[in-house]
JSON list of C-alpha atoms and ligand atoms in Angstrom, two decimals:
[
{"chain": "A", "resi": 1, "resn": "UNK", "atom": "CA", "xyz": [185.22, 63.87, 157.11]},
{"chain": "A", "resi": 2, "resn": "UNK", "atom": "CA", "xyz": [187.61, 64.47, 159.88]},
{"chain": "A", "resi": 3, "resn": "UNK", "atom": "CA", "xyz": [186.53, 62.54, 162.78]},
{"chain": "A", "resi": 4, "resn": "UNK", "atom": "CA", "xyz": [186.55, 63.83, 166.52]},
{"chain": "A", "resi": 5, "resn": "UNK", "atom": "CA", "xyz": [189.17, 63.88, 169.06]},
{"chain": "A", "resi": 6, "resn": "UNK", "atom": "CA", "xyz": [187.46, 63.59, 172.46]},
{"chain": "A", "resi": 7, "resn": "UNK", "atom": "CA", "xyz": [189.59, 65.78, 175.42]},
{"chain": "A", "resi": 8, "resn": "UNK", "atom": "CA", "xyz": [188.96, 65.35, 179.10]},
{"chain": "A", "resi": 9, "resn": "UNK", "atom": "CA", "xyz": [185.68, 67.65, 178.93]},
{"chain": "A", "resi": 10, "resn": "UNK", "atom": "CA", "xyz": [184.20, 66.37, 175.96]},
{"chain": "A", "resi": 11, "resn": "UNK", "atom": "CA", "xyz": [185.16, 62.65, 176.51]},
{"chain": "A", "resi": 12, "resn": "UNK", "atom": "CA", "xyz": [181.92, 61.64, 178.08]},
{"chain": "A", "resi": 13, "resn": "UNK", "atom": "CA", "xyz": [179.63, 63.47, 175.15]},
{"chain": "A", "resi": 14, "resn": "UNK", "atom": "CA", "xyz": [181.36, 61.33, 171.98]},
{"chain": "A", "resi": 15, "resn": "UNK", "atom": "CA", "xyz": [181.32, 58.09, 174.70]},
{"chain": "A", "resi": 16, "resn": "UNK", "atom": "CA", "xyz": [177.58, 58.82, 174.45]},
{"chain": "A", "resi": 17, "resn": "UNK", "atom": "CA", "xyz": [177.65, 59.23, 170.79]},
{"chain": "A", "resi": 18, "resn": "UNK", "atom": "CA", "xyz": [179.18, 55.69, 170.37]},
{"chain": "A", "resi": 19, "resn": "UNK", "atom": "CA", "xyz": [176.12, 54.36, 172.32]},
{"chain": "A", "resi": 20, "resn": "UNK", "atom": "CA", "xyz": [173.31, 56.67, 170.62]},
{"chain": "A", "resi": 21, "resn": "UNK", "atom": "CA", "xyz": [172.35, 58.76, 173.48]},
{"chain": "A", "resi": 22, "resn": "UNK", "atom": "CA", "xyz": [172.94, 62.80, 173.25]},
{"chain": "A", "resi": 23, "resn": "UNK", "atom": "CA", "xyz": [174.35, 64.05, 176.08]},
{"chain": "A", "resi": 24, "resn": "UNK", "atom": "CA", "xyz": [174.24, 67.21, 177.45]},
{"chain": "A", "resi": 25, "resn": "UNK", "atom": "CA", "xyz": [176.48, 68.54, 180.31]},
{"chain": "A", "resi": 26, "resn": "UNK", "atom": "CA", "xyz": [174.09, 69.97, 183.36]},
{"chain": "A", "resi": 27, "resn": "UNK", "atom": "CA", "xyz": [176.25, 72.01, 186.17]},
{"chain": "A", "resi": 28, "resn": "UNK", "atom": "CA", "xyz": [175.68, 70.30, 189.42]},
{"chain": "A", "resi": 29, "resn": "UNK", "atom": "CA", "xyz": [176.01, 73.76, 191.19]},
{"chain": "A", "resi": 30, "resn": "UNK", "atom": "CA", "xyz": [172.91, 75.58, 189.46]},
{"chain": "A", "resi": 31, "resn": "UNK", "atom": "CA", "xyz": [171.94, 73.11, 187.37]},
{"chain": "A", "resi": 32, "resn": "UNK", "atom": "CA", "xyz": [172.42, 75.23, 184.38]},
{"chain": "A", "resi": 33, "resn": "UNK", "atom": "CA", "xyz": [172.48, 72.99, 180.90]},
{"chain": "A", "resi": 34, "resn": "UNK", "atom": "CA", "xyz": [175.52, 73.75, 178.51]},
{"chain": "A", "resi": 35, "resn": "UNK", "atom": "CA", "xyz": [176.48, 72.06, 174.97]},
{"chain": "A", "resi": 36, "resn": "UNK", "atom": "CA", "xyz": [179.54, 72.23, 174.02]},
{"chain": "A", "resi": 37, "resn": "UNK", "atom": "CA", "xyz": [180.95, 70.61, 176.85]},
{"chain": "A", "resi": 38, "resn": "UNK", "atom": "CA", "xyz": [183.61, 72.49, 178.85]},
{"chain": "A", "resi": 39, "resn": "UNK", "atom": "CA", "xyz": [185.03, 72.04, 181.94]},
{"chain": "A", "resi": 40, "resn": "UNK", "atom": "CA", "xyz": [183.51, 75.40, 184.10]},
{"chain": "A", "resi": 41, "resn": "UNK", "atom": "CA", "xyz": [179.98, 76.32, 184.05]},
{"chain": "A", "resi": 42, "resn": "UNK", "atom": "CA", "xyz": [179.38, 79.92, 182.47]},
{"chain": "A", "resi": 43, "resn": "UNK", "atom": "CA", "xyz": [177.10, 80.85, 185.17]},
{"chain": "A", "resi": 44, "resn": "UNK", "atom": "CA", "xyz": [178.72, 80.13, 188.36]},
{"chain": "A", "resi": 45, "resn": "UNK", "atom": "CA", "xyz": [181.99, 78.37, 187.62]},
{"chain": "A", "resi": 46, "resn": "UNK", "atom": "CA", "xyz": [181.74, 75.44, 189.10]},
{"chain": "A", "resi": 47, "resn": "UNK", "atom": "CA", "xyz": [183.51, 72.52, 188.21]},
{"chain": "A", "resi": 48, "resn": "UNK", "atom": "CA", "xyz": [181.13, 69.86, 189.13]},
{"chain": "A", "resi": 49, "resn": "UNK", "atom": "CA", "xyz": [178.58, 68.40, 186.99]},
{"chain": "A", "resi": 50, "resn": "UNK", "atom": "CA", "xyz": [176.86, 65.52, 185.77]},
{"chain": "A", "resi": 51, "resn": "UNK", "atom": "CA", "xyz": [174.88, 64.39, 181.89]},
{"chain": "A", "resi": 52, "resn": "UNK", "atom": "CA", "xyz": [171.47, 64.23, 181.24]},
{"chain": "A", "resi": 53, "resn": "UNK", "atom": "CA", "xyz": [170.86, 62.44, 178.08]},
{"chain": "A", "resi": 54, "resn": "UNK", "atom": "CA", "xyz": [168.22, 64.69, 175.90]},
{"chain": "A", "resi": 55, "resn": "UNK", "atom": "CA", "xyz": [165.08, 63.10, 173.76]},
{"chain": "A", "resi": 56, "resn": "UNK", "atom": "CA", "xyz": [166.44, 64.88, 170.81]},
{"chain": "A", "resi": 57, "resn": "UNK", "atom": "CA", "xyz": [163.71, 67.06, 170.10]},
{"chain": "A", "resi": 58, "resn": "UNK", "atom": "CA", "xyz": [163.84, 70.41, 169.36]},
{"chain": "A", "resi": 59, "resn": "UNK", "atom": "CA", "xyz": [163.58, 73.17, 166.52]},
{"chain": "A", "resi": 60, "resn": "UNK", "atom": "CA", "xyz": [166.12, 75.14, 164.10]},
{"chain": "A", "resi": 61, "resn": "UNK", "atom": "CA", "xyz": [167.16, 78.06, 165.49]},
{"chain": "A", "resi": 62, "resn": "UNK", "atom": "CA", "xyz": [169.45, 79.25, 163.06]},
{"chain": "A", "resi": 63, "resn": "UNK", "atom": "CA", "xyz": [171.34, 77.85, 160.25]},
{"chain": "A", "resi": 64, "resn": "UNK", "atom": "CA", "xyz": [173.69, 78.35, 157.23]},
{"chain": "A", "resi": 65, "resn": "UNK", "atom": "CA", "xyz": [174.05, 76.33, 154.00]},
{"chain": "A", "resi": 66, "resn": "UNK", "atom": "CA", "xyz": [177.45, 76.37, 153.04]},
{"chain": "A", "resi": 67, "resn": "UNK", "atom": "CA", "xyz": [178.78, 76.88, 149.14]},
{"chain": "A", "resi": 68, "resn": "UNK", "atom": "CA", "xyz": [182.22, 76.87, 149.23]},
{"chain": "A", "resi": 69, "resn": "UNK", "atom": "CA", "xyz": [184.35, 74.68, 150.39]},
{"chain": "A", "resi": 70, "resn": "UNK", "atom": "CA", "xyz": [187.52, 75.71, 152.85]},
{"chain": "A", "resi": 71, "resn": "UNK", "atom": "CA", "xyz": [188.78, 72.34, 153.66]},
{"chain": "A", "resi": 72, "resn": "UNK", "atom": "CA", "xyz": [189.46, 69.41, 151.51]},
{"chain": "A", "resi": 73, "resn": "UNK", "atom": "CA", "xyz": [187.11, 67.12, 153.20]},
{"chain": "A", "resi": 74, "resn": "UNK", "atom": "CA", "xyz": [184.24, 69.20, 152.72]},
{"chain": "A", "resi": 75, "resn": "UNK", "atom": "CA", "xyz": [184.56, 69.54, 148.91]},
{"chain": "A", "resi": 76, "resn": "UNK", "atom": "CA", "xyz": [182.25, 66.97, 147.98]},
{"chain": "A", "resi": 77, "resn": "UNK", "atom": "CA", "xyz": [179.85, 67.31, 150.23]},
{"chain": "A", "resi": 78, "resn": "UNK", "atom": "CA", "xyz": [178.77, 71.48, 149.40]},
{"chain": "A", "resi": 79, "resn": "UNK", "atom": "CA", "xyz": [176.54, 72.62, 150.01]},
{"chain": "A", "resi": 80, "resn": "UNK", "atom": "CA", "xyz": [175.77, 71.50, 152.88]},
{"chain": "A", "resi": 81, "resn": "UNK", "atom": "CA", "xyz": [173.94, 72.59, 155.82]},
{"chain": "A", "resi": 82, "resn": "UNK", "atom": "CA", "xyz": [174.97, 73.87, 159.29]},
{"chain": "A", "resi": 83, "resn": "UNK", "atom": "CA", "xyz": [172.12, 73.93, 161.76]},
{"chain": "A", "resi": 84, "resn": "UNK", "atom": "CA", "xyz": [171.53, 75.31, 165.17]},
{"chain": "A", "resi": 85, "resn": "UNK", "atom": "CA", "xyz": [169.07, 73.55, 167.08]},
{"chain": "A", "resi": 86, "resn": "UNK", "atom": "CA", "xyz": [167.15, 74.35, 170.56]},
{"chain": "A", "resi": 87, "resn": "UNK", "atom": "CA", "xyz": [165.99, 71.48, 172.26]},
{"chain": "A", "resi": 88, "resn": "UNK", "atom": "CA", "xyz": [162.74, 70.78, 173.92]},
{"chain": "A", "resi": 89, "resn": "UNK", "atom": "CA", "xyz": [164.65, 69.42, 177.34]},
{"chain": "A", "resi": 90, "resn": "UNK", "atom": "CA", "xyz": [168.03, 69.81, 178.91]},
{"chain": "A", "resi": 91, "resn": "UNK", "atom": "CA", "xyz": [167.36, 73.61, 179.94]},
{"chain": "A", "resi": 92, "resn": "UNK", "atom": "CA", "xyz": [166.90, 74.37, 176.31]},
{"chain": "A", "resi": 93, "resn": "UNK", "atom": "CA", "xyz": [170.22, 74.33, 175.13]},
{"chain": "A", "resi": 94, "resn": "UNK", "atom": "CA", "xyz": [171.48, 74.71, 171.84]},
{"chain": "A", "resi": 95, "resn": "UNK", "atom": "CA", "xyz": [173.38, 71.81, 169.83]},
{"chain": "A", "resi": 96, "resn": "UNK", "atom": "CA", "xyz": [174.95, 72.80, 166.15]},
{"chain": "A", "resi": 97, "resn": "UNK", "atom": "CA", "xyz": [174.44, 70.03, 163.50]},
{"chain": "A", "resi": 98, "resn": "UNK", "atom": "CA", "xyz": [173.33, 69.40, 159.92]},
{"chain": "A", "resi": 99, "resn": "UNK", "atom": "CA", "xyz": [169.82, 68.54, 159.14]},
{"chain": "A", "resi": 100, "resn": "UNK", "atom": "CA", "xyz": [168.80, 65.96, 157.21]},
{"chain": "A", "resi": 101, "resn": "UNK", "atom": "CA", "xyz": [166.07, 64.21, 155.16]},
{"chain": "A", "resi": 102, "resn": "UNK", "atom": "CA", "xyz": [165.60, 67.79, 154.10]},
{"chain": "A", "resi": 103, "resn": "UNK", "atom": "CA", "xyz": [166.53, 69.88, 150.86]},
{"chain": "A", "resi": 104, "resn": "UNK", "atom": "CA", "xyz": [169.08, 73.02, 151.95]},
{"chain": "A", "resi": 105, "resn": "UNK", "atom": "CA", "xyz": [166.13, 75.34, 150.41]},
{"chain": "A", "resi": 106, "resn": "UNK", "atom": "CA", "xyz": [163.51, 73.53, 152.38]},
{"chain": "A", "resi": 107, "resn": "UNK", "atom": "CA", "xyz": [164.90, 74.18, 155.97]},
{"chain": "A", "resi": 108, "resn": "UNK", "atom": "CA", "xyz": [163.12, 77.12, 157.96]},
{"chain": "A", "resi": 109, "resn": "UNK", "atom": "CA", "xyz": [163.72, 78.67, 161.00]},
{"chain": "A", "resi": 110, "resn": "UNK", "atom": "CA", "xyz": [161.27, 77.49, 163.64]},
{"chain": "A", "resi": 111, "resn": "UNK", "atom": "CA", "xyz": [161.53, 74.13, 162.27]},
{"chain": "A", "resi": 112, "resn": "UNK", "atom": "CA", "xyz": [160.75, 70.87, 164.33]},
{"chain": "A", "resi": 113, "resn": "UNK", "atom": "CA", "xyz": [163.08, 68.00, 164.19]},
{"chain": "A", "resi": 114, "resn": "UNK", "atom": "CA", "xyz": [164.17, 65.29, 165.82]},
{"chain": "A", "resi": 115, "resn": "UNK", "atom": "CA", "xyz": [167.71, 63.58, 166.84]},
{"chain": "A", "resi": 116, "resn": "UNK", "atom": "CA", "xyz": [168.71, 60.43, 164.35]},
{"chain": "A", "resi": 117, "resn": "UNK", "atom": "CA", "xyz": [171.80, 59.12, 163.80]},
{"chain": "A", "resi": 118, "resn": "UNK", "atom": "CA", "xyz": [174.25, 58.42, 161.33]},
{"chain": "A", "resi": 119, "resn": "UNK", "atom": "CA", "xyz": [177.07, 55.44, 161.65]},
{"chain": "A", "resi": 120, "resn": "UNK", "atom": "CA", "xyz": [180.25, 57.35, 160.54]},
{"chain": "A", "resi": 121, "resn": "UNK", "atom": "CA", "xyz": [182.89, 54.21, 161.57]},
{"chain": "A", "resi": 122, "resn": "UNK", "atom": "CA", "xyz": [182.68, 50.98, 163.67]},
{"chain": "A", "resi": 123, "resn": "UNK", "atom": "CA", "xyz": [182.82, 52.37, 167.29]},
{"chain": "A", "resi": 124, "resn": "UNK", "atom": "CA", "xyz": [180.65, 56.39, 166.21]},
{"chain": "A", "resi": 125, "resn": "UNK", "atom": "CA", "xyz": [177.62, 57.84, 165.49]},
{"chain": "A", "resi": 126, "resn": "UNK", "atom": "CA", "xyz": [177.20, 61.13, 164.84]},
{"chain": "A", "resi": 127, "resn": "UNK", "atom": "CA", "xyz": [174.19, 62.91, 165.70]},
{"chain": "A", "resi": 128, "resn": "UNK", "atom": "CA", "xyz": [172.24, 64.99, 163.22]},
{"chain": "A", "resi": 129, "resn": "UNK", "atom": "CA", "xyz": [168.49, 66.18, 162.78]},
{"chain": "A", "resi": 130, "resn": "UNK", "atom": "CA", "xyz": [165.81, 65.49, 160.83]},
{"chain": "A", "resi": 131, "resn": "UNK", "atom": "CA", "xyz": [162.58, 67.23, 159.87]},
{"chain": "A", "resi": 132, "resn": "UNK", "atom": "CA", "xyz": [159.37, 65.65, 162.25]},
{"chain": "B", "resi": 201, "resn": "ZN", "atom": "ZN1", "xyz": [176.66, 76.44, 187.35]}
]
C-alpha cells in the first residue's frame, strides 16, 4: 500500500504514528478537537494549536467494506474494510481506519474497539482498530 506523505499540517500526526501514540490536533483558541489535521480550526479559525495524544478507545460509527478494487494496490487486499470511529477522549472526534481482528460481516455499528498498531516499514505504524 501507498505509504503517507506528511505536509506541514499533518507532519506532527504521522511523527506520532512512528512512535505509537495517536494524535489528535486540539485548537488552542476554543479548544475544539479535529482529525484530519489541517492548519485552521473549523470553528473559529485560528491558527494556533497544540496535540493531545488519545487512549484509542472508541466505537464504529460508520463503515464500508469495500469489493472492488480502484487502485492497483488495493487489489489484493478486497474486501476490505473502511471504518469510522468516535473516540471516547479528544472532544470525541472521529478518526477513519480499518478494523481488525474482525470478519467484514462481523463489524456493527456501535461497536467498541480499541487503537493497535500495525508496523507497515522500519520508521511507521499505522494505526487501526480492533474489536474490545
Ligand atoms: Zn478553534
Amino acid at each position: 500500500m501507498p505509504l503517507p506523505a506528511p505536509e506541514p499540517a499533518t507532519a506532527a500526526f504521522w511523527e506520532g504514528c512512528a512512535v505509537r501514540e495517536l494524535r489528535i490536533q486540539k485548537c488552542a483558541e476554543c479548544g475544539t478537537h479535529r482529525h484530519v489535521p489541517a492548519p485552521v480550526c473549523p470553528h473559529c479559525r485560528s491558527f494556533d494549536h497544540t496535540w493531545e495524544a488519545s487512549q484509542g478507545v472508541g466505537h464504529v460509527f460508520s463503515y464500508i467494506v469495500v469489493h472492488h478494487s480502484v487502485h492497483p494496490a488495493t487489489a489484493d487486499h478486497v474486501p476490505y474494510n473502511v471504518a469510522v470511529v468516535q473516540l471516547d477522549d479528544c472532544g470525541g472526534v472521529f478518526v477513519t481506519s480499518n478494523v481488525i481482528g474482525c470478519p467484514n460481516d462481523g463489524l456493527r455499528v456501535g461497536m467498541r474497539v480499541r487503537l493497535v498498531w500495525e508496523q507497515v516499514d522500519a520508521s511507521l505504524s499505522l494505526y487501526r482498530f480492533a474489536p474490545v
